[in-house]
């Protein structure tokens, strides 16, 4: 659907007759194009959610724009709105949310944070994810025949100072109903920008928009009700997580959270993630193998090992003298991985159950849910993985 058609839906929204409601509801990107303007229920006690670092403001009861996935048809429509991280230590986000006028059954939610977005350009994807169990809580508002809900997703994201664009999209069950991101004029907003600055975008395969400025669709569209929750960075320097990371050919990189068992062949990379950006690390050591290279990047410190002789061993990597950019020092940090080739289920022993798991996933594309079965980590789950696992049956840590 091109921009002129989108504008037409906006212009005609007040003139639509009830007889055309079903047809409009299946196609229109605006909620008031598919419902009469009837009763509006306002919840006057809305306030920024606790811990909100940026909240663009409450629903202004003017309109909403398509923000949905798999509702009236297979496909997506994502609304992106911008916010600024202004604190020198950055922000540590714990959740992201949007306020949406919803009639569909929400079975999930996706989210993205981008930088450098402009008209026709999606910029750089900074972080993204999805969940089958978002928090979906009514706000008490109702307009155009829709109830408004806060759709929230837990995240663990650190953002350095800068400007970013957020999207949180409800996922429906193809029941023919809809979801629209509520417009806002900035009431009760927190952070910057606060309310209208006309820099929101729509990216949608349902409506043929590629990061289209929402201002193109009508004067009623400025900014949208959404936000982020978390903490200002620069607190105590702490170790947040450790993972064993390996590259699976063209399928990409996948992490085993530590402590845990890594069943994959090849050099191990231990990735340490801290609460703050790092300045330096004095030294790193390993209980097995040798450290071949290290890499510091923001909050993460990666230690690459030659671990070829370490199968069937618990390997501990220790960092000493970790210094952040705020002048704080952590004496040491460590992570331990059980390296056991073929132990797909991670129980500490290679058994027939591991071989059966590979059989179940043979010839599947390697993804975040099945990558442990690619024990040769070459981007394929095939008979060679099964044969390798079978040859190590009975091995244990």
XYZ file of C-alpha atoms in Angstrom:
397
model
C 0.000 0.000 0.000
C 1.580 3.287 -1.075
C 1.738 6.557 0.824
C -1.156 8.162 -1.067
C -3.424 5.279 -0.077
C -2.345 5.639 3.528
C -3.203 9.335 3.414
C -6.598 8.525 1.930
C -7.422 6.242 4.827
C -6.589 9.063 7.220
C -8.676 11.655 5.356
C -11.651 9.332 5.074
C -11.495 7.964 8.603
C -14.291 10.153 9.984
C -16.516 9.579 6.948
C -16.497 5.771 6.905
C -19.905 4.188 7.312
C -20.559 1.263 9.617
C -21.299 -0.910 6.601
C -17.668 -0.581 5.492
C -16.151 -1.275 8.928
C -15.177 -4.888 8.301
C -13.475 -4.112 4.997
C -11.655 -1.120 6.441
C -10.623 -3.055 9.503
C -8.878 -5.629 7.332
C -6.791 -3.029 5.523
C -6.514 0.334 7.261
C -3.346 1.348 9.091
C -5.352 3.612 11.451
C -7.780 2.481 14.168
C -10.289 5.297 13.587
C -10.674 4.147 9.977
C -12.174 0.875 11.117
C -14.344 1.937 14.065
C -16.795 4.679 14.879
C -15.464 7.373 17.167
C -17.779 6.394 20.075
C -16.989 6.540 23.768
C -13.434 7.226 24.893
C -12.364 6.122 28.354
C -9.455 8.046 29.840
C -7.374 6.858 32.767
C -6.251 10.099 34.372
C -3.806 8.492 36.811
C -1.332 7.232 34.198
C 2.270 7.970 35.096
C 5.671 6.846 33.846
C 6.306 3.203 34.816
C 8.734 2.809 37.754
C 12.321 2.921 36.564
C 11.470 4.585 33.227
C 14.543 6.289 31.790
C 12.579 7.432 28.752
C 8.807 7.515 28.362
C 7.401 9.392 25.385
C 4.084 10.217 27.061
C 0.498 9.047 27.561
C -2.022 8.356 24.798
C -3.487 11.650 23.553
C -6.693 10.064 22.151
C -5.962 11.462 18.693
C -5.092 8.311 16.713
C -2.866 5.262 16.410
C -0.744 3.752 13.671
C -0.358 0.116 12.655
C 2.081 -1.680 14.996
C 1.437 -5.380 14.614
C 2.671 -8.731 13.394
C 0.528 -11.635 12.139
C -2.831 -10.041 12.990
C -5.167 -9.599 9.988
C -2.501 -11.124 7.676
C 0.964 -12.668 7.832
C 3.439 -9.816 7.981
C 4.564 -6.929 10.121
C 4.242 -3.209 10.723
C 6.767 -1.677 13.121
C 6.660 1.831 14.598
C 10.052 3.273 15.611
C 10.393 6.348 17.807
C 13.581 8.014 18.999
C 15.114 8.596 22.415
C 18.404 9.963 23.728
C 20.776 8.292 26.190
C 22.324 11.304 27.864
C 24.187 9.862 30.871
C 27.937 9.442 30.489
C 27.857 5.892 31.842
C 25.082 4.918 29.413
C 21.939 3.015 30.324
C 21.402 -0.598 31.344
C 17.921 -1.497 30.093
C 15.839 -4.139 31.859
C 12.640 -3.845 29.794
C 11.094 -2.022 26.834
C 7.405 -1.345 26.213
C 4.804 0.214 23.946
C 1.209 1.339 24.517
C -1.058 -0.155 21.869
C -4.760 -0.132 20.974
C -5.357 -3.872 20.639
C -8.213 -6.149 19.624
C -6.135 -9.178 18.592
C -5.069 -12.020 20.870
C -1.438 -11.259 21.738
C 0.684 -14.431 21.685
C 4.091 -12.748 21.669
C 6.042 -9.558 21.091
C 9.150 -8.537 19.174
C 11.436 -5.586 19.845
C 14.304 -3.721 18.243
C 16.618 -0.857 19.127
C 18.333 0.888 16.190
C 20.659 3.814 15.656
C 21.121 6.105 12.673
C 17.576 5.705 11.321
C 16.430 8.104 8.594
C 13.863 8.137 5.791
C 14.186 4.916 3.802
C 17.141 3.807 5.943
C 16.895 1.438 8.895
C 20.300 2.472 10.202
C 22.123 -0.029 12.432
C 20.413 -2.746 14.453
C 21.799 -2.404 17.990
C 19.746 -5.066 19.784
C 16.621 -7.118 19.126
C 14.617 -10.088 20.335
C 11.208 -11.642 20.766
C 9.244 -13.480 23.424
C 6.196 -15.727 23.552
C 5.287 -14.394 26.994
C 5.243 -10.579 27.018
C 3.533 -8.669 29.802
C 0.210 -7.356 28.430
C -1.489 -5.070 30.947
C -4.533 -2.821 30.327
C -3.871 0.894 30.866
C -7.546 1.682 31.480
C -7.800 3.708 28.266
C -10.218 2.947 25.435
C -10.730 4.661 22.084
C -12.102 3.872 18.611
C -13.512 0.608 19.988
C -10.094 -0.617 21.171
C -8.726 -1.100 24.670
C -5.187 0.161 25.231
C -2.552 -2.143 26.697
C 1.034 -1.781 27.839
C 3.036 -4.492 26.063
C 6.358 -4.997 27.855
C 9.334 -7.267 27.150
C 12.284 -7.976 29.504
C 15.708 -7.186 28.006
C 19.336 -7.004 29.081
C 20.879 -4.257 26.957
C 23.551 -1.646 27.633
C 23.382 1.530 25.546
C 26.211 4.020 25.329
C 25.323 7.736 25.091
C 23.623 8.564 21.803
C 20.305 8.612 19.924
C 18.336 5.412 19.335
C 14.990 4.286 17.883
C 12.759 1.795 19.729
C 10.094 -0.573 18.459
C 7.975 -3.003 20.498
C 5.419 -4.883 18.393
C 2.608 -7.180 19.632
C 2.352 -10.493 17.762
C -1.147 -11.784 17.038
C -2.544 -15.178 16.062
C -3.915 -14.284 12.605
C -7.409 -13.863 14.046
C -8.197 -10.929 11.758
C -8.011 -8.341 14.526
C -5.569 -5.457 14.932
C -2.987 -3.542 16.986
C -2.118 0.184 16.713
C 0.584 2.134 18.549
C -1.080 4.978 20.490
C -0.171 8.563 19.560
C 1.081 10.941 22.250
C 1.602 14.658 22.791
C 4.094 14.039 25.609
C 1.881 14.162 28.725
C 3.783 12.630 31.695
C 6.834 12.063 29.501
C 10.314 11.368 30.907
C 13.698 11.899 29.256
C 14.397 13.334 25.829
C 12.943 13.938 23.405
C 9.732 14.318 25.362
C 6.678 13.971 23.140
C 6.419 15.423 19.660
C 9.550 15.932 17.602
C 8.246 14.293 14.396
C 11.045 11.760 13.963
C 9.113 8.483 14.124
C 9.142 5.935 11.298
C 6.977 3.081 9.976
C 8.583 -0.025 8.482
C 5.996 -2.478 7.130
C 5.682 -5.214 4.533
C 1.905 -5.116 5.126
C 1.620 -1.482 3.986
C 4.640 -1.116 1.700
C 6.525 1.334 3.908
C 10.313 1.203 4.262
C 11.229 3.352 7.257
C 8.742 5.944 6.059
C 8.455 9.104 8.212
C 5.064 8.832 9.892
C 4.481 12.533 9.277
C 3.857 11.511 5.645
C 0.658 9.736 6.704
C -1.205 12.649 8.295
C -0.937 15.646 10.573
C -2.292 13.602 13.507
C 0.854 11.451 13.598
C 3.747 12.862 15.560
C 5.156 10.626 18.273
C 4.035 7.405 19.908
C 3.547 6.131 23.433
C 6.444 3.824 24.342
C 9.505 3.748 26.575
C 12.446 2.015 28.208
C 13.064 0.948 31.812
C 16.409 0.350 33.467
C 19.266 1.894 35.350
C 21.786 4.601 34.638
C 25.175 3.033 33.945
C 28.234 3.895 35.986
C 27.310 1.947 39.128
C 29.639 -0.586 40.755
C 31.760 -2.609 38.330
C 30.327 -6.134 38.325
C 30.543 -9.287 36.220
C 27.121 -9.784 34.593
C 27.617 -12.999 32.567
C 30.108 -15.373 30.952
C 29.507 -17.410 27.793
C 31.382 -19.870 25.586
C 31.021 -18.566 22.025
C 31.697 -20.402 18.763
C 30.994 -19.620 15.105
C 28.829 -22.120 13.178
C 29.864 -21.440 9.596
C 27.456 -19.130 7.815
C 24.792 -19.675 10.498
C 26.535 -17.219 12.815
C 27.782 -17.168 16.383
C 26.022 -18.916 19.264
C 26.689 -18.812 22.997
C 26.556 -21.437 25.733
C 25.848 -19.663 29.021
C 28.393 -20.510 31.720
C 28.753 -22.361 33.966
C 27.614 -25.072 31.601
C 28.724 -27.779 29.185
C 29.852 -26.886 25.660
C 29.489 -29.917 23.322
C 31.105 -28.300 20.279
C 34.446 -28.898 18.601
C 37.015 -26.211 17.979
C 38.737 -23.366 19.836
C 36.799 -21.955 22.750
C 36.115 -18.244 23.207
C 35.065 -17.087 26.666
C 33.060 -13.855 26.544
C 32.859 -11.891 29.816
C 30.191 -9.162 30.056
C 30.433 -6.512 32.773
C 28.111 -3.818 34.086
C 30.204 -0.914 32.761
C 32.393 -0.142 29.783
C 35.923 -1.399 30.296
C 39.188 0.475 29.966
C 41.632 -2.432 30.358
C 42.269 -5.898 31.814
C 45.668 -6.639 33.343
C 45.865 -10.343 32.479
C 43.946 -13.495 31.588
C 44.786 -17.143 32.236
C 43.277 -20.577 31.660
C 43.358 -23.856 33.571
C 43.724 -25.828 30.317
C 45.086 -24.904 26.909
C 46.613 -21.543 26.102
C 45.288 -18.021 25.639
C 45.841 -17.076 21.986
C 44.175 -13.673 21.812
C 42.016 -11.248 23.794
C 39.603 -8.543 22.692
C 38.088 -5.670 24.677
C 34.900 -4.102 23.283
C 32.712 -1.886 25.434
C 31.388 -3.960 28.306
C 32.749 -7.261 26.975
C 36.144 -8.933 27.188
C 36.721 -12.008 25.027
C 39.431 -14.593 25.623
C 40.250 -16.943 22.726
C 41.804 -20.294 23.649
C 43.644 -23.106 21.953
C 41.614 -25.753 23.771
C 42.252 -28.707 21.437
C 43.665 -30.840 24.270
C 40.942 -29.970 26.791
C 38.054 -32.293 25.885
C 36.460 -33.965 28.935
C 37.729 -31.219 31.216
C 36.242 -28.331 33.158
C 38.145 -25.299 31.907
C 38.282 -22.116 33.979
C 39.371 -18.787 32.507
C 40.381 -16.120 35.035
C 40.694 -12.382 34.448
C 42.798 -10.298 36.835
C 42.707 -6.544 37.282
C 39.560 -5.435 35.421
C 39.356 -1.627 35.080
C 36.319 0.305 33.839
C 36.212 3.718 32.165
C 35.018 5.304 35.429
C 38.225 4.407 37.270
C 36.776 1.438 39.155
C 38.649 -1.873 39.463
C 37.442 -5.431 39.952
C 40.186 -7.657 41.353
C 39.252 -10.777 39.371
C 36.505 -12.592 37.484
C 36.241 -16.145 36.192
C 34.078 -18.443 34.097
C 34.041 -22.232 33.798
C 32.984 -24.386 30.859
C 32.799 -28.150 30.747
C 34.249 -29.024 27.331
C 32.707 -32.351 26.332
C 32.400 -33.077 22.621
C 28.994 -34.544 21.781
C 27.259 -33.837 25.117
C 24.334 -32.147 23.398
C 21.998 -32.215 26.406
C 24.714 -30.925 28.762
C 24.287 -33.560 31.470
C 28.018 -34.273 31.756
C 28.055 -37.580 29.848
C 27.800 -38.458 26.152
C 24.943 -40.933 25.784
C 22.463 -42.346 23.275
C 20.166 -39.430 24.193
C 22.649 -36.997 22.629
C 22.742 -39.046 19.425
C 18.921 -39.162 19.390
C 18.773 -35.384 19.743
C 20.952 -34.943 16.669
C 18.751 -37.393 14.756
C 15.733 -35.277 15.646
C 17.334 -32.139 14.194
C 19.103 -33.607 11.151
C 19.253 -31.229 8.161
C 17.597 -28.379 10.053
C 19.032 -24.869 9.647
C 21.236 -24.056 12.644
C 19.425 -21.651 14.989
C 19.609 -20.438 18.577
C 17.333 -23.313 19.616
C 19.230 -26.240 18.038
C 22.863 -25.101 17.633
C 24.120 -27.549 20.286
C 23.385 -30.368 17.841
C 25.912 -28.910 15.378
C 28.776 -30.420 17.386
C 31.259 -29.826 14.553
C 30.018 -26.188 14.484
C 30.225 -25.899 10.703
C 26.707 -24.544 10.196
C 25.140 -27.939 9.391
C 23.434 -30.593 11.496
C 24.189 -33.800 9.635
C 25.396 -37.389 9.840
C 28.926 -36.253 10.688
C 27.661 -34.677 13.909
C 25.834 -37.881 14.759
C 28.888 -40.025 13.916
C 31.183 -37.843 16.004
C 28.830 -37.998 18.973
C 28.475 -41.751 18.670
C 32.259 -42.173 18.657
C 32.490 -40.315 21.989
C 29.647 -42.210 23.677
C 30.556 -42.898 27.277
C 32.874 -39.881 27.634
C 32.223 -37.713 30.649
C 33.557 -34.811 32.661
